[in-house]
Amino acid sequence: MSDSQPTIVDQAQEAASKLASAVSETLNLGGGSSGEASSGLPVVYIDEKAGSDTTGTGEELSPFATPLAAYQSLKPAPTSDANPSAAATFLVRKADSVERNEWVELSASAKKKLVKGIDGWRKKEAKRGAEGERLEKERKEHEERERKRREEAKGVVLIDKGDAKKTKIYALPELVGSKVRIQGWVHRLRAQKTNYFLIVRDGTAMVQVVLSGDCIRTLDALDLTVESTVEITGTVDKVKEGQTAPGGVEVIVDWWKIIGRAPGGDEAFEGRLRPDTEASIRADLRHLELRGETATAVMRFRAIMLRAFRDRFHARRVTEVTPPCMVQTSVEGGSTLFEFDYYGAKAYLTQSSQLYLETVLPSLGDVYCIQESFRAEKSLTRRHLSEYTHLEAELVFITFQDLLDHIEGLICEVVDVLLADPIASIIIKTLNPDFVPPSRPFMRLDYRDAIKYLNEHGITKEDGTDHVIGDDIAEAAERKMTDQINRPIMLMHFPKILKSFYMKSLDEAPDFTESVDVLVPGVGEVVGGSMRISDLQELMAGYKRDGIPPEPYYWFTDQRKYGTTEHGGYGLGVERFLAWFLKRYTVRECSLYPRWMGRATP
């Protein structure tokens, strides 16, 4: 088609202009009559003030707002637009005549305006129709091209020679020059005219994969989407100088296929989760969010961190045990217990494994466990979960100072291990590049001195008043103090009234306990511990003080009856520790499938 040849839109607009001229010539532009309808013509009502072009029907009690909408509503549609007055009688009520209920025919100026309105409407309709024809034509042309591409792709067959070594992606940097077979998910996809560049992951690592030639002409190449699973054979090559790719290598593909195709279009993975996706939707799609690079890094770091704790415990000859999660006694008070029916008896999900750990001190010595604890706190803060991973340890034949040194040493050793680990160190640099390992010794801060600090630095209680001895320092105040000091703090010697029945009293101040919370910047408390009561009579008094019947705890009480000794322990919240290390805003990011008040799915 030459540039001078009129387009469909030009022809439509020319026809509309001729039509407008005809309308102007034939339409009766004279003044309205007395308002009576011409014989046999329908009457359509228009109210400039009270009418509606959206909900109006044209009846007197449901008028339109404009003459154009009234004209467009005529059914059947007029056979000619040349003279609207020949199709219907249009009665209008002016805005200033509503109270008088006066209906008159359109004035000459209103009829002229209606002519222009019809002309503009017809042009838009013509343009819309022409545009629709163009889009429909393009759609059919696209479908035809795709049909031909798929027909041609059916003839492209790749041959798997079966001579590739099956391996995991993590091992590829050591296999440069080798022909390998890998399987994985398409993490990213960049399709160019002559090459497809894929980032493929298999859970052990990621690698760049390059497809070219017949490899991008197959049906699978046409159907490939992000998160599809693929099988690939090819040669491992170093990435060209000046370019970057995971692991410094790439796979040049000679054969591949789709194992499981992920959907495209509206269901495409890329559209399910975006940076601005609302938090509740992200929680619903946690199973997909875990495929993201950040979530993957956090979970991988978590695994390395737990291994580091286990290694350090092993080096200290602390034995791992696995206490029960279904219990019939509480540790931290009844208000946060999850209760359930256990074969007709009342039972609970454990808040802590501490009491059970104490029972094996006489046989195994120092012990620890890493398992889930449950707290039914109706709290939605960024550091609370209803189910969390609890690292707990109990140590025998120790003093309070021994306990503090052990906790401090364990934390610092694990930090050193993680900073030295090749994978963990990269994750730290990526997610928290400003992380500085804590220096030893940690700051020791007595609870009573902390109360003074809060008051001297204007950190008040929630009601705006100063703190006093006996207050349970709220989370916000505790975190603000820790952030100001900006280093790990061992907050010690809490009042007995704030702590559990099993905590040992200070000899020099019986109203206070040999207890400690480890606070870190950005999170607050990550560890809580204490020396345990070793004296039988003191323990019985503790039961009584907290209103706890001692009979169900007979097995715990027996530890003071059959060879008691000084001992202590602590509990570390894995998700909180992880949030501190990787600078995560909420502990929910640090749990595989986080559970909090109102959330137990997926």
Coordinates of C-alpha atoms in Angstrom, one line a residue:
M1 CA 0.0 0.0 0.0
S2 CA 1.5 3.4 -1.0
D3 CA 1.7 6.3 1.4
S4 CA -0.9 8.3 -0.7
Q5 CA -3.6 5.6 -0.6
P6 CA -6.3 6.3 2.1
T7 CA -6.4 4.0 5.1
I8 CA -9.5 2.3 6.5
V9 CA -9.6 5.0 9.2
D10 CA -9.4 7.8 6.6
Q11 CA -12.3 6.3 4.6
A12 CA -14.4 5.9 7.7
Q13 CA -13.8 9.5 8.8
E14 CA -14.6 10.8 5.3
A15 CA -17.9 8.9 5.3
A16 CA -18.7 10.3 8.8
S17 CA -18.1 13.9 7.6
K18 CA -20.4 13.4 4.6
L19 CA -23.0 12.0 6.9
A20 CA -22.7 15.0 9.2
S21 CA -23.2 17.4 6.2
A22 CA -26.3 15.5 5.3
V23 CA -27.6 15.7 8.8
S24 CA -27.0 19.4 8.9
E25 CA -29.0 19.9 5.6
T26 CA -32.0 17.8 6.5
L27 CA -32.4 18.1 10.2
N28 CA -35.1 20.5 11.3
L29 CA -33.3 23.3 13.1
G30 CA -36.4 25.3 13.9
G31 CA -37.7 26.0 17.4
G32 CA -39.5 23.4 19.4
S33 CA -43.2 22.9 19.6
S34 CA -45.4 23.0 22.7
G35 CA -43.9 19.8 23.9
E36 CA -46.4 17.4 22.4
A37 CA -45.0 14.4 20.6
S38 CA -45.4 14.0 16.9
S39 CA -47.9 11.4 16.0
G40 CA -46.6 7.9 16.3
L41 CA -43.0 8.8 17.4
P42 CA -41.6 7.6 20.7
V43 CA -40.9 10.2 23.4
V44 CA -37.5 10.3 25.1
Y45 CA -37.0 12.4 28.2
I46 CA -33.8 14.3 29.0
D47 CA -33.2 16.1 32.4
E48 CA -30.1 18.3 32.4
K49 CA -29.9 18.2 36.2
A50 CA -31.4 15.0 37.5
G51 CA -30.9 12.7 34.5
S52 CA -28.3 9.9 34.1
D53 CA -26.7 8.6 31.0
T54 CA -25.6 5.5 32.9
T55 CA -28.8 4.4 34.7
G56 CA -31.5 6.4 32.7
T57 CA -34.0 4.6 30.6
G58 CA -35.6 7.6 28.8
E59 CA -38.9 7.4 30.7
E60 CA -40.1 10.6 32.4
L61 CA -39.2 9.2 35.8
S62 CA -35.9 8.0 34.6
P63 CA -34.6 10.5 32.1
F64 CA -31.2 10.7 30.4
A65 CA -28.8 13.6 31.1
T66 CA -27.8 14.4 27.5
P67 CA -29.6 14.3 24.1
L68 CA -26.7 12.2 22.6
A69 CA -27.3 9.4 25.2
A70 CA -31.1 9.6 24.5
Y71 CA -30.4 9.2 20.7
Q72 CA -28.0 6.3 21.3
S73 CA -30.7 4.5 23.3
L74 CA -33.3 4.3 20.5
K75 CA -34.4 0.8 19.8
P76 CA -34.5 -0.2 17.0
A77 CA -31.7 2.1 16.0
P78 CA -32.7 4.7 13.4
T79 CA -32.1 3.7 9.8
S80 CA -30.7 7.1 9.1
D81 CA -28.9 9.7 11.2
A82 CA -29.9 12.5 8.8
N83 CA -32.9 13.7 10.9
P84 CA -33.0 12.6 14.6
S85 CA -36.3 14.4 15.0
A86 CA -37.8 12.0 12.6
A87 CA -36.9 9.0 14.8
A88 CA -38.2 10.3 18.2
T89 CA -39.4 13.3 20.1
F90 CA -36.8 14.5 22.5
L91 CA -38.3 16.4 25.5
V92 CA -35.8 18.2 27.7
R93 CA -36.2 19.7 31.2
K94 CA -33.8 22.5 31.9
A95 CA -31.9 22.8 35.1
D96 CA -33.8 25.9 36.1
S97 CA -37.2 24.4 35.4
V98 CA -37.2 21.3 37.5
E99 CA -39.6 22.7 40.1
R100 CA -42.0 23.7 37.4
N101 CA -41.8 20.3 35.8
E102 CA -41.6 21.9 32.3
W103 CA -40.7 19.6 29.4
V104 CA -40.0 21.2 26.0
E105 CA -38.6 20.0 22.7
L106 CA -34.9 20.6 21.9
S107 CA -34.1 24.1 20.9
A108 CA -32.4 24.9 17.6
S109 CA -29.0 25.3 19.3
A110 CA -29.5 22.0 21.1
K111 CA -30.3 20.3 17.9
K112 CA -27.2 21.7 16.2
K113 CA -25.2 20.5 19.2
L114 CA -26.8 17.0 18.8
V115 CA -25.7 16.9 15.2
K116 CA -22.1 17.6 16.1
G117 CA -22.4 15.0 18.9
I118 CA -23.7 12.3 16.5
D119 CA -21.0 13.2 14.0
G120 CA -18.2 12.8 16.7
W121 CA -19.8 9.6 18.0
R122 CA -19.9 8.1 14.5
K123 CA -16.3 9.0 13.9
K124 CA -15.2 7.3 17.1
E125 CA -17.3 4.2 16.2
A126 CA -15.8 4.1 12.8
K127 CA -12.3 4.5 14.2
R128 CA -12.9 1.8 16.8
G129 CA -14.3 -0.5 14.1
A130 CA -11.3 0.1 11.9
E131 CA -8.9 -0.4 14.8
G132 CA -10.7 -3.6 15.7
E133 CA -10.3 -4.8 12.1
R134 CA -6.6 -4.0 12.2
L135 CA -6.1 -5.8 15.5
E136 CA -8.1 -8.8 14.4
K137 CA -6.0 -8.9 11.2
E138 CA -2.8 -8.7 13.2
R139 CA -4.0 -11.5 15.5
K140 CA -4.8 -13.8 12.6
E141 CA -1.4 -13.0 11.0
H142 CA 0.4 -13.7 14.3
E143 CA -1.5 -17.0 14.7
E144 CA -0.6 -18.0 11.2
R145 CA 3.1 -17.2 11.8
E146 CA 3.0 -19.2 15.1
R147 CA 1.3 -22.1 13.3
K148 CA 4.0 -22.1 10.7
R149 CA 6.8 -21.9 13.3
R150 CA 5.3 -24.8 15.2
E151 CA 5.0 -26.8 12.1
E152 CA 8.6 -26.1 11.2
A153 CA 9.7 -26.8 14.9
K154 CA 8.1 -30.3 14.7
G155 CA 10.7 -31.2 12.1
V156 CA 13.6 -30.2 14.4
V157 CA 14.7 -33.3 16.4
L158 CA 17.6 -33.1 18.8
I159 CA 19.6 -36.3 19.4
D160 CA 20.6 -37.3 22.9
K161 CA 23.9 -39.3 22.3
G162 CA 23.9 -40.6 25.9
D163 CA 27.6 -39.8 26.4
A164 CA 27.2 -37.1 29.0
K165 CA 28.1 -37.5 32.7
K166 CA 25.2 -36.8 35.0
T167 CA 26.1 -34.4 37.8
K168 CA 24.8 -31.6 40.1
I169 CA 25.3 -28.0 39.2
Y170 CA 27.6 -27.3 42.2
A171 CA 30.3 -29.6 40.7
L172 CA 30.4 -27.9 37.3
P173 CA 33.4 -25.5 38.1
E174 CA 35.6 -28.6 38.5
L175 CA 34.4 -30.1 35.2
V176 CA 35.5 -27.5 32.7
G177 CA 35.9 -29.1 29.3
S178 CA 33.7 -32.1 30.2
K179 CA 30.3 -33.0 28.7
V180 CA 27.7 -33.1 31.4
R181 CA 24.0 -33.9 32.0
I182 CA 22.1 -31.6 34.4
Q183 CA 18.5 -31.2 35.4
G184 CA 17.0 -28.2 37.1
W185 CA 14.5 -25.3 37.0
V186 CA 14.7 -22.3 34.7
H187 CA 15.4 -19.5 37.1
R188 CA 15.7 -16.8 34.5
L189 CA 15.3 -16.8 30.7
R190 CA 16.6 -14.3 28.1
A191 CA 15.6 -15.2 24.6
Q192 CA 17.5 -13.5 21.7
K193 CA 17.3 -14.1 18.0
T194 CA 20.3 -16.4 17.8
N195 CA 20.8 -17.5 21.4
Y196 CA 18.8 -18.3 24.5
F197 CA 20.5 -17.6 27.8
L198 CA 19.1 -19.5 30.8
I199 CA 20.0 -19.5 34.5
V200 CA 19.2 -23.0 35.7
R201 CA 19.2 -24.1 39.4
D202 CA 19.0 -27.5 40.9
G203 CA 19.0 -26.7 44.6
T204 CA 22.8 -27.1 44.9
A205 CA 23.8 -24.0 42.8
M206 CA 23.0 -22.1 39.7
V207 CA 24.6 -22.1 36.2
Q208 CA 24.2 -20.2 33.0
V209 CA 23.1 -22.3 30.1
V210 CA 23.5 -21.2 26.4
L211 CA 21.2 -22.6 23.7
S212 CA 21.8 -21.9 20.0
G213 CA 21.3 -23.4 16.5
D214 CA 18.7 -26.2 16.4
C215 CA 18.4 -26.0 20.2
I216 CA 16.3 -22.8 19.9
R217 CA 14.2 -24.1 16.9
T218 CA 12.4 -27.0 18.7
L219 CA 8.9 -27.0 20.0
D220 CA 10.3 -27.0 23.5
A221 CA 12.1 -23.8 22.7
L222 CA 8.8 -22.2 21.7
D223 CA 7.1 -23.4 24.9
L224 CA 9.9 -22.6 27.3
T225 CA 8.9 -20.6 30.4
V226 CA 10.5 -19.5 33.7
E227 CA 10.3 -22.2 36.4
S228 CA 9.9 -25.0 33.8
T229 CA 12.1 -28.0 34.7
V230 CA 14.6 -29.0 32.0
E231 CA 17.2 -31.7 31.2
I232 CA 20.3 -30.6 29.5
T233 CA 23.5 -32.0 28.0
G234 CA 26.4 -29.9 27.0
T235 CA 30.0 -28.9 27.5
V236 CA 31.2 -26.9 30.5
D237 CA 33.1 -23.9 29.5
K238 CA 34.7 -21.0 31.4
V239 CA 32.8 -17.7 31.0
K240 CA 34.5 -15.3 28.5
E241 CA 36.7 -12.7 30.0
G242 CA 34.8 -9.6 31.0
Q243 CA 31.6 -11.5 31.5
T244 CA 30.1 -12.9 34.6
A245 CA 27.9 -15.9 35.5
P246 CA 27.3 -18.0 38.6
G247 CA 30.3 -20.1 39.4
G248 CA 32.3 -18.5 36.6
V249 CA 31.3 -21.2 34.1
E250 CA 28.5 -21.9 31.6
V251 CA 27.1 -24.9 29.7
I252 CA 27.1 -24.8 25.9
V253 CA 24.1 -27.0 25.1
D254 CA 23.9 -29.7 22.4
W255 CA 20.7 -31.4 23.5
W256 CA 17.9 -30.5 25.9
K257 CA 14.2 -31.0 26.6
I258 CA 11.4 -29.8 28.9
I259 CA 10.6 -32.2 31.7
G260 CA 7.7 -30.2 33.2
R261 CA 6.5 -26.9 31.6
A262 CA 5.4 -24.1 33.9
P263 CA 2.5 -22.0 32.7
G264 CA 2.9 -18.7 30.8
G265 CA 0.4 -15.8 30.2
D266 CA -1.7 -14.8 33.2
E267 CA -0.4 -17.7 35.3
A268 CA 3.3 -17.0 34.5
F269 CA 5.5 -17.3 37.6
E270 CA 6.9 -13.8 37.1
G271 CA 3.4 -12.3 37.6
R272 CA 2.6 -14.2 40.8
L273 CA 5.0 -12.4 43.1
R274 CA 6.4 -8.9 42.7
P275 CA 8.3 -6.6 45.1
D276 CA 5.0 -4.7 45.9
T277 CA 2.9 -7.8 46.4
E278 CA 0.8 -7.4 49.6
A279 CA 2.2 -9.3 52.7
S280 CA -0.8 -11.6 53.1
I281 CA -0.6 -12.7 49.5
R282 CA 3.1 -13.3 49.9
A283 CA 2.3 -15.5 52.9
D284 CA -0.3 -17.5 50.8
L285 CA 2.4 -18.0 48.1
R286 CA 5.2 -18.8 50.5
H287 CA 5.7 -22.1 48.5
L288 CA 6.6 -20.0 45.5
E289 CA 8.5 -17.2 47.4
L290 CA 10.9 -19.9 48.6
R291 CA 12.2 -20.2 45.0
G292 CA 13.4 -16.6 45.1
E293 CA 17.0 -15.8 45.6
T294 CA 16.6 -14.0 48.9
A295 CA 14.4 -16.7 50.5
T296 CA 16.7 -19.4 49.2
A297 CA 19.8 -17.6 50.6
V298 CA 18.1 -17.3 54.0
M299 CA 17.1 -20.9 54.2
R300 CA 20.6 -22.1 53.0
F301 CA 22.3 -19.9 55.6
R302 CA 19.9 -21.2 58.3
A303 CA 21.0 -24.8 57.5
I304 CA 24.7 -23.8 57.6
M305 CA 24.1 -21.9 60.9
L306 CA 22.4 -24.9 62.6
R307 CA 25.3 -27.1 61.4
A308 CA 27.7 -24.7 62.9
F309 CA 25.9 -24.8 66.3
R310 CA 25.9 -28.6 66.2
D311 CA 29.6 -28.6 65.4
R312 CA 30.5 -26.3 68.3
F313 CA 28.4 -28.3 70.7
H314 CA 30.1 -31.5 69.5
A315 CA 33.5 -29.8 70.1
R316 CA 32.4 -29.0 73.6
R317 CA 31.1 -32.6 74.2
V318 CA 27.5 -31.4 74.6
T319 CA 25.2 -34.2 73.5
E320 CA 22.1 -33.7 71.4
V321 CA 18.8 -35.2 72.6
T322 CA 15.2 -35.0 71.3
P323 CA 12.6 -34.3 74.0
P324 CA 8.9 -34.6 73.3
C325 CA 6.7 -31.8 71.9
M326 CA 3.5 -33.1 73.4
V327 CA 3.5 -32.5 77.2
Q328 CA 1.1 -32.2 80.2
T329 CA 3.1 -29.6 82.1
S330 CA 4.0 -26.0 81.4
V331 CA 7.4 -24.2 81.6
E332 CA 6.6 -20.6 80.9
G333 CA 3.1 -20.3 82.4
G334 CA -0.3 -21.4 81.2
S335 CA -1.4 -18.2 79.3
T336 CA 0.7 -19.1 76.2
L337 CA -0.1 -22.9 76.0
F338 CA -1.6 -24.5 73.0
E339 CA -4.0 -27.0 74.5
F340 CA -5.4 -30.2 72.7
D341 CA -7.2 -33.4 73.6
Y342 CA -4.8 -36.3 74.1
Y343 CA -6.9 -39.5 74.1
G344 CA -9.4 -37.8 76.5
A345 CA -6.8 -36.1 78.6
K346 CA -5.6 -32.5 78.5
A347 CA -2.2 -32.0 76.9
Y348 CA -0.2 -29.1 75.4
L349 CA 2.3 -28.3 72.7
T350 CA 5.6 -27.6 74.5
Q351 CA 6.8 -24.1 75.2
S352 CA 10.3 -25.3 76.0
S353 CA 12.2 -28.6 76.3
Q354 CA 14.2 -27.3 79.3
L355 CA 12.7 -29.5 82.0
Y356 CA 13.3 -32.7 80.0
L357 CA 16.9 -31.6 79.2
E358 CA 17.5 -31.3 83.0
T359 CA 16.4 -34.9 83.5
V360 CA 19.3 -36.3 81.4
L361 CA 22.1 -34.3 83.0
P362 CA 22.9 -37.2 85.4
S363 CA 23.3 -39.7 82.6
L364 CA 24.6 -37.7 79.6
G365 CA 26.1 -34.6 81.2
D366 CA 25.7 -31.4 79.2
V367 CA 22.9 -31.7 76.6
Y368 CA 21.1 -29.7 74.0
C369 CA 18.3 -29.9 71.5
I370 CA 17.2 -28.1 68.4
Q371 CA 13.4 -28.4 67.9
E372 CA 10.1 -26.6 67.7
S373 CA 8.5 -24.7 70.6
F374 CA 5.1 -23.2 70.6
R375 CA 3.7 -20.1 72.3
A376 CA 0.1 -19.0 72.0
E377 CA 1.0 -15.3 72.5
K378 CA -1.5 -13.0 70.8
S379 CA 1.3 -10.9 69.4
L380 CA 1.9 -9.7 65.9
T381 CA 5.3 -8.1 66.4
R382 CA 8.0 -8.6 63.9
R383 CA 10.0 -10.8 66.3
H384 CA 7.2 -13.2 67.5
L385 CA 6.1 -16.5 66.0
S386 CA 3.6 -19.1 67.3
E387 CA 5.9 -21.9 66.3
Y388 CA 9.7 -21.3 66.3
T389 CA 12.9 -23.3 66.3
H390 CA 14.3 -23.4 69.8
L391 CA 17.9 -24.2 70.5
E392 CA 18.2 -25.1 74.1
A393 CA 21.0 -26.4 76.3
E394 CA 21.5 -27.4 79.9
L395 CA 24.9 -27.5 81.5
V396 CA 25.8 -29.2 84.8
F397 CA 28.5 -28.4 87.5
I398 CA 28.7 -24.7 86.5
T399 CA 28.4 -21.3 88.0
F400 CA 26.5 -18.3 86.7
Q401 CA 29.7 -16.9 85.4
D402 CA 30.4 -20.2 83.6
L403 CA 27.0 -19.9 82.0
L404 CA 27.6 -16.3 80.7
D405 CA 31.0 -17.3 79.3
H406 CA 29.6 -20.4 77.6
I407 CA 26.8 -18.4 75.9
E408 CA 29.1 -15.6 74.8
G409 CA 31.7 -18.1 73.6
L410 CA 29.3 -20.2 71.6
I411 CA 27.8 -17.2 69.8
C412 CA 31.2 -15.8 68.9
E413 CA 32.5 -19.1 67.7
V414 CA 29.4 -19.7 65.5
V415 CA 29.8 -16.2 64.1
D416 CA 33.5 -16.9 63.2
V417 CA 32.6 -20.2 61.6
L418 CA 29.9 -18.6 59.4
L419 CA 32.1 -15.7 58.4
A420 CA 34.8 -18.2 57.3
D421 CA 32.3 -20.5 55.4
P422 CA 32.6 -19.9 51.6
I423 CA 28.8 -20.1 51.1
A424 CA 27.6 -18.4 54.3
S425 CA 30.1 -15.5 53.9
I426 CA 28.8 -14.7 50.5
I427 CA 25.2 -14.7 51.8
I428 CA 26.2 -12.3 54.6
K429 CA 27.9 -10.0 52.2
T430 CA 24.9 -10.0 50.0
L431 CA 22.1 -9.6 52.6
N432 CA 24.0 -7.8 55.4
P433 CA 27.2 -6.3 54.0
D434 CA 27.6 -4.1 57.1
F435 CA 27.6 -6.9 59.6
V436 CA 30.4 -6.6 62.2
P437 CA 31.2 -9.6 64.4
P438 CA 30.6 -8.9 68.1
S439 CA 33.6 -8.2 70.2
R440 CA 34.2 -9.9 73.5
P441 CA 33.4 -9.6 76.3
F442 CA 29.7 -8.7 75.8
M443 CA 28.5 -5.8 77.8
R444 CA 27.1 -7.0 81.2
L445 CA 24.2 -4.9 82.4
D446 CA 22.3 -5.5 85.6
Y447 CA 18.6 -5.2 85.4
R448 CA 18.6 -2.4 88.0
D449 CA 21.2 -0.5 86.0
A450 CA 19.1 -1.0 82.9
I451 CA 16.2 0.7 84.6
K452 CA 18.5 3.7 85.4
Y453 CA 19.7 3.8 81.8
L454 CA 16.1 3.8 80.4
N455 CA 15.1 6.7 82.6
E456 CA 18.3 8.7 82.1
H457 CA 17.9 8.4 78.3
G458 CA 14.2 9.3 78.1
I459 CA 13.1 5.8 77.1
T460 CA 9.7 5.6 78.8
K461 CA 7.0 3.0 79.2
E462 CA 4.1 2.8 76.7
D463 CA 2.1 5.1 78.9
G464 CA 4.9 7.7 78.9
T465 CA 5.9 7.2 82.5
D466 CA 9.4 6.3 83.8
H467 CA 10.4 2.7 84.5
V468 CA 10.7 1.4 88.0
I469 CA 12.2 -1.7 89.6
G470 CA 9.8 -4.6 89.0
D471 CA 8.7 -3.5 85.5
D472 CA 8.9 -6.0 82.8
I473 CA 10.8 -3.9 80.2
A474 CA 8.6 -3.8 77.1
E475 CA 10.0 -5.0 73.7
A476 CA 10.1 -1.5 72.2
A477 CA 12.0 0.0 75.1
E478 CA 14.4 -2.9 75.3
R479 CA 15.1 -2.7 71.6
K480 CA 15.6 1.1 71.7
M481 CA 18.1 0.8 74.5
T482 CA 20.0 -2.0 72.6
D483 CA 20.1 0.0 69.4
Q484 CA 21.5 3.0 71.2
I485 CA 24.2 1.0 72.9
N486 CA 24.7 -0.8 69.5
R487 CA 26.5 -3.9 70.8
P488 CA 25.3 -7.3 72.3
I489 CA 24.2 -6.9 75.9
M490 CA 23.9 -9.5 78.6
L491 CA 21.0 -8.1 80.6
M492 CA 21.2 -9.9 84.0
H493 CA 19.5 -10.4 87.4
F494 CA 15.8 -9.9 86.7
P495 CA 13.3 -9.7 89.5
K496 CA 12.0 -13.0 90.8
I497 CA 8.4 -11.9 90.2
L498 CA 9.1 -11.6 86.5
K499 CA 10.7 -15.0 86.0
S500 CA 9.7 -18.7 86.1
F501 CA 9.5 -20.8 89.2
Y502 CA 12.7 -22.8 88.4
M503 CA 15.2 -19.8 88.4
K504 CA 17.7 -19.6 91.1
S505 CA 17.7 -16.5 93.4
L506 CA 20.8 -14.3 93.9
D507 CA 22.4 -15.0 97.2
E508 CA 23.0 -11.3 97.9
A509 CA 19.6 -10.2 96.7
P510 CA 17.0 -12.9 97.1
D511 CA 14.3 -10.9 95.2
F512 CA 16.4 -11.1 92.1
T513 CA 17.5 -14.1 90.0
E514 CA 20.7 -15.5 88.4
S515 CA 19.2 -14.9 85.0
V516 CA 20.3 -13.4 81.7
D517 CA 18.9 -12.2 78.4
V518 CA 21.2 -11.7 75.5
L519 CA 20.1 -8.6 73.5
V520 CA 21.4 -7.7 70.0
P521 CA 20.9 -4.6 67.9
G522 CA 17.9 -4.6 65.5
V523 CA 16.2 -7.5 67.2
G524 CA 16.4 -7.4 70.9
E525 CA 16.3 -10.6 72.9
V526 CA 17.8 -13.7 71.2
V527 CA 18.8 -15.8 74.2
G528 CA 17.2 -16.2 77.6
G529 CA 18.8 -18.3 80.3
S530 CA 19.4 -18.8 84.0
M531 CA 20.9 -20.9 86.7
R532 CA 18.3 -23.5 87.9
I533 CA 17.2 -24.1 91.4
S534 CA 19.1 -27.0 92.8
D535 CA 17.7 -27.1 96.3
L536 CA 14.5 -29.2 96.8
Q537 CA 12.9 -26.9 99.3
E538 CA 13.5 -23.8 97.3
L539 CA 12.0 -25.5 94.2
M540 CA 8.9 -26.4 96.3
A541 CA 8.6 -22.8 97.3
G542 CA 8.8 -21.8 93.7
Y543 CA 5.9 -24.1 92.8
K544 CA 3.9 -22.5 95.6
R545 CA 4.8 -18.9 94.7
D546 CA 3.6 -19.4 91.1
G547 CA 0.5 -21.4 92.1
I548 CA 1.7 -24.6 90.4
P549 CA 0.7 -28.0 91.8
P550 CA 3.9 -30.0 92.2
E551 CA 2.4 -33.4 91.7
P552 CA 2.5 -33.4 87.8
Y553 CA 6.2 -32.3 88.0
Y554 CA 7.3 -35.3 90.2
W555 CA 9.8 -36.4 87.5
F556 CA 11.3 -32.9 87.5
T557 CA 11.4 -32.6 91.2
D558 CA 13.2 -35.9 91.5
Q559 CA 16.3 -34.3 90.0
R560 CA 16.7 -32.4 93.3
K561 CA 16.0 -35.6 95.3
Y562 CA 18.4 -38.0 93.7
G563 CA 21.8 -36.2 93.7
T564 CA 21.2 -32.5 93.1
T565 CA 23.9 -30.1 91.9
E566 CA 24.4 -26.6 90.5
H567 CA 23.3 -26.4 86.8
G568 CA 22.0 -23.9 84.4
G569 CA 20.9 -23.4 80.8
Y570 CA 19.4 -21.2 78.1
G571 CA 17.2 -21.1 75.0
L572 CA 18.1 -19.4 71.8
G573 CA 15.5 -18.4 69.2
V574 CA 16.9 -19.5 65.9
E575 CA 14.8 -17.2 63.8
R576 CA 15.7 -14.2 65.9
F577 CA 19.4 -15.0 65.7
L578 CA 19.1 -15.4 62.0
A579 CA 17.2 -12.1 61.7
W580 CA 20.1 -10.4 63.5
F581 CA 22.8 -12.0 61.4
L582 CA 21.2 -11.3 58.0
K583 CA 19.4 -8.1 58.9
R584 CA 15.9 -9.4 58.2
Y585 CA 13.1 -7.0 59.2
T586 CA 10.9 -9.8 60.6
V587 CA 11.5 -13.3 61.9
R588 CA 8.8 -14.5 59.5
E589 CA 11.4 -14.3 56.7
C590 CA 13.6 -16.7 58.7
S591 CA 11.2 -19.6 59.0
L592 CA 10.4 -22.0 56.2
Y593 CA 6.6 -21.7 56.7
P594 CA 6.1 -19.2 59.5
R595 CA 3.2 -19.5 61.9
W596 CA 1.8 -16.6 63.8
M597 CA -1.5 -15.6 65.2
G598 CA -4.1 -16.2 62.5
R599 CA -1.7 -17.9 60.1
A600 CA -1.2 -21.7 59.8
T601 CA -1.2 -22.1 56.0
P602 CA 0.1 -23.1 53.6

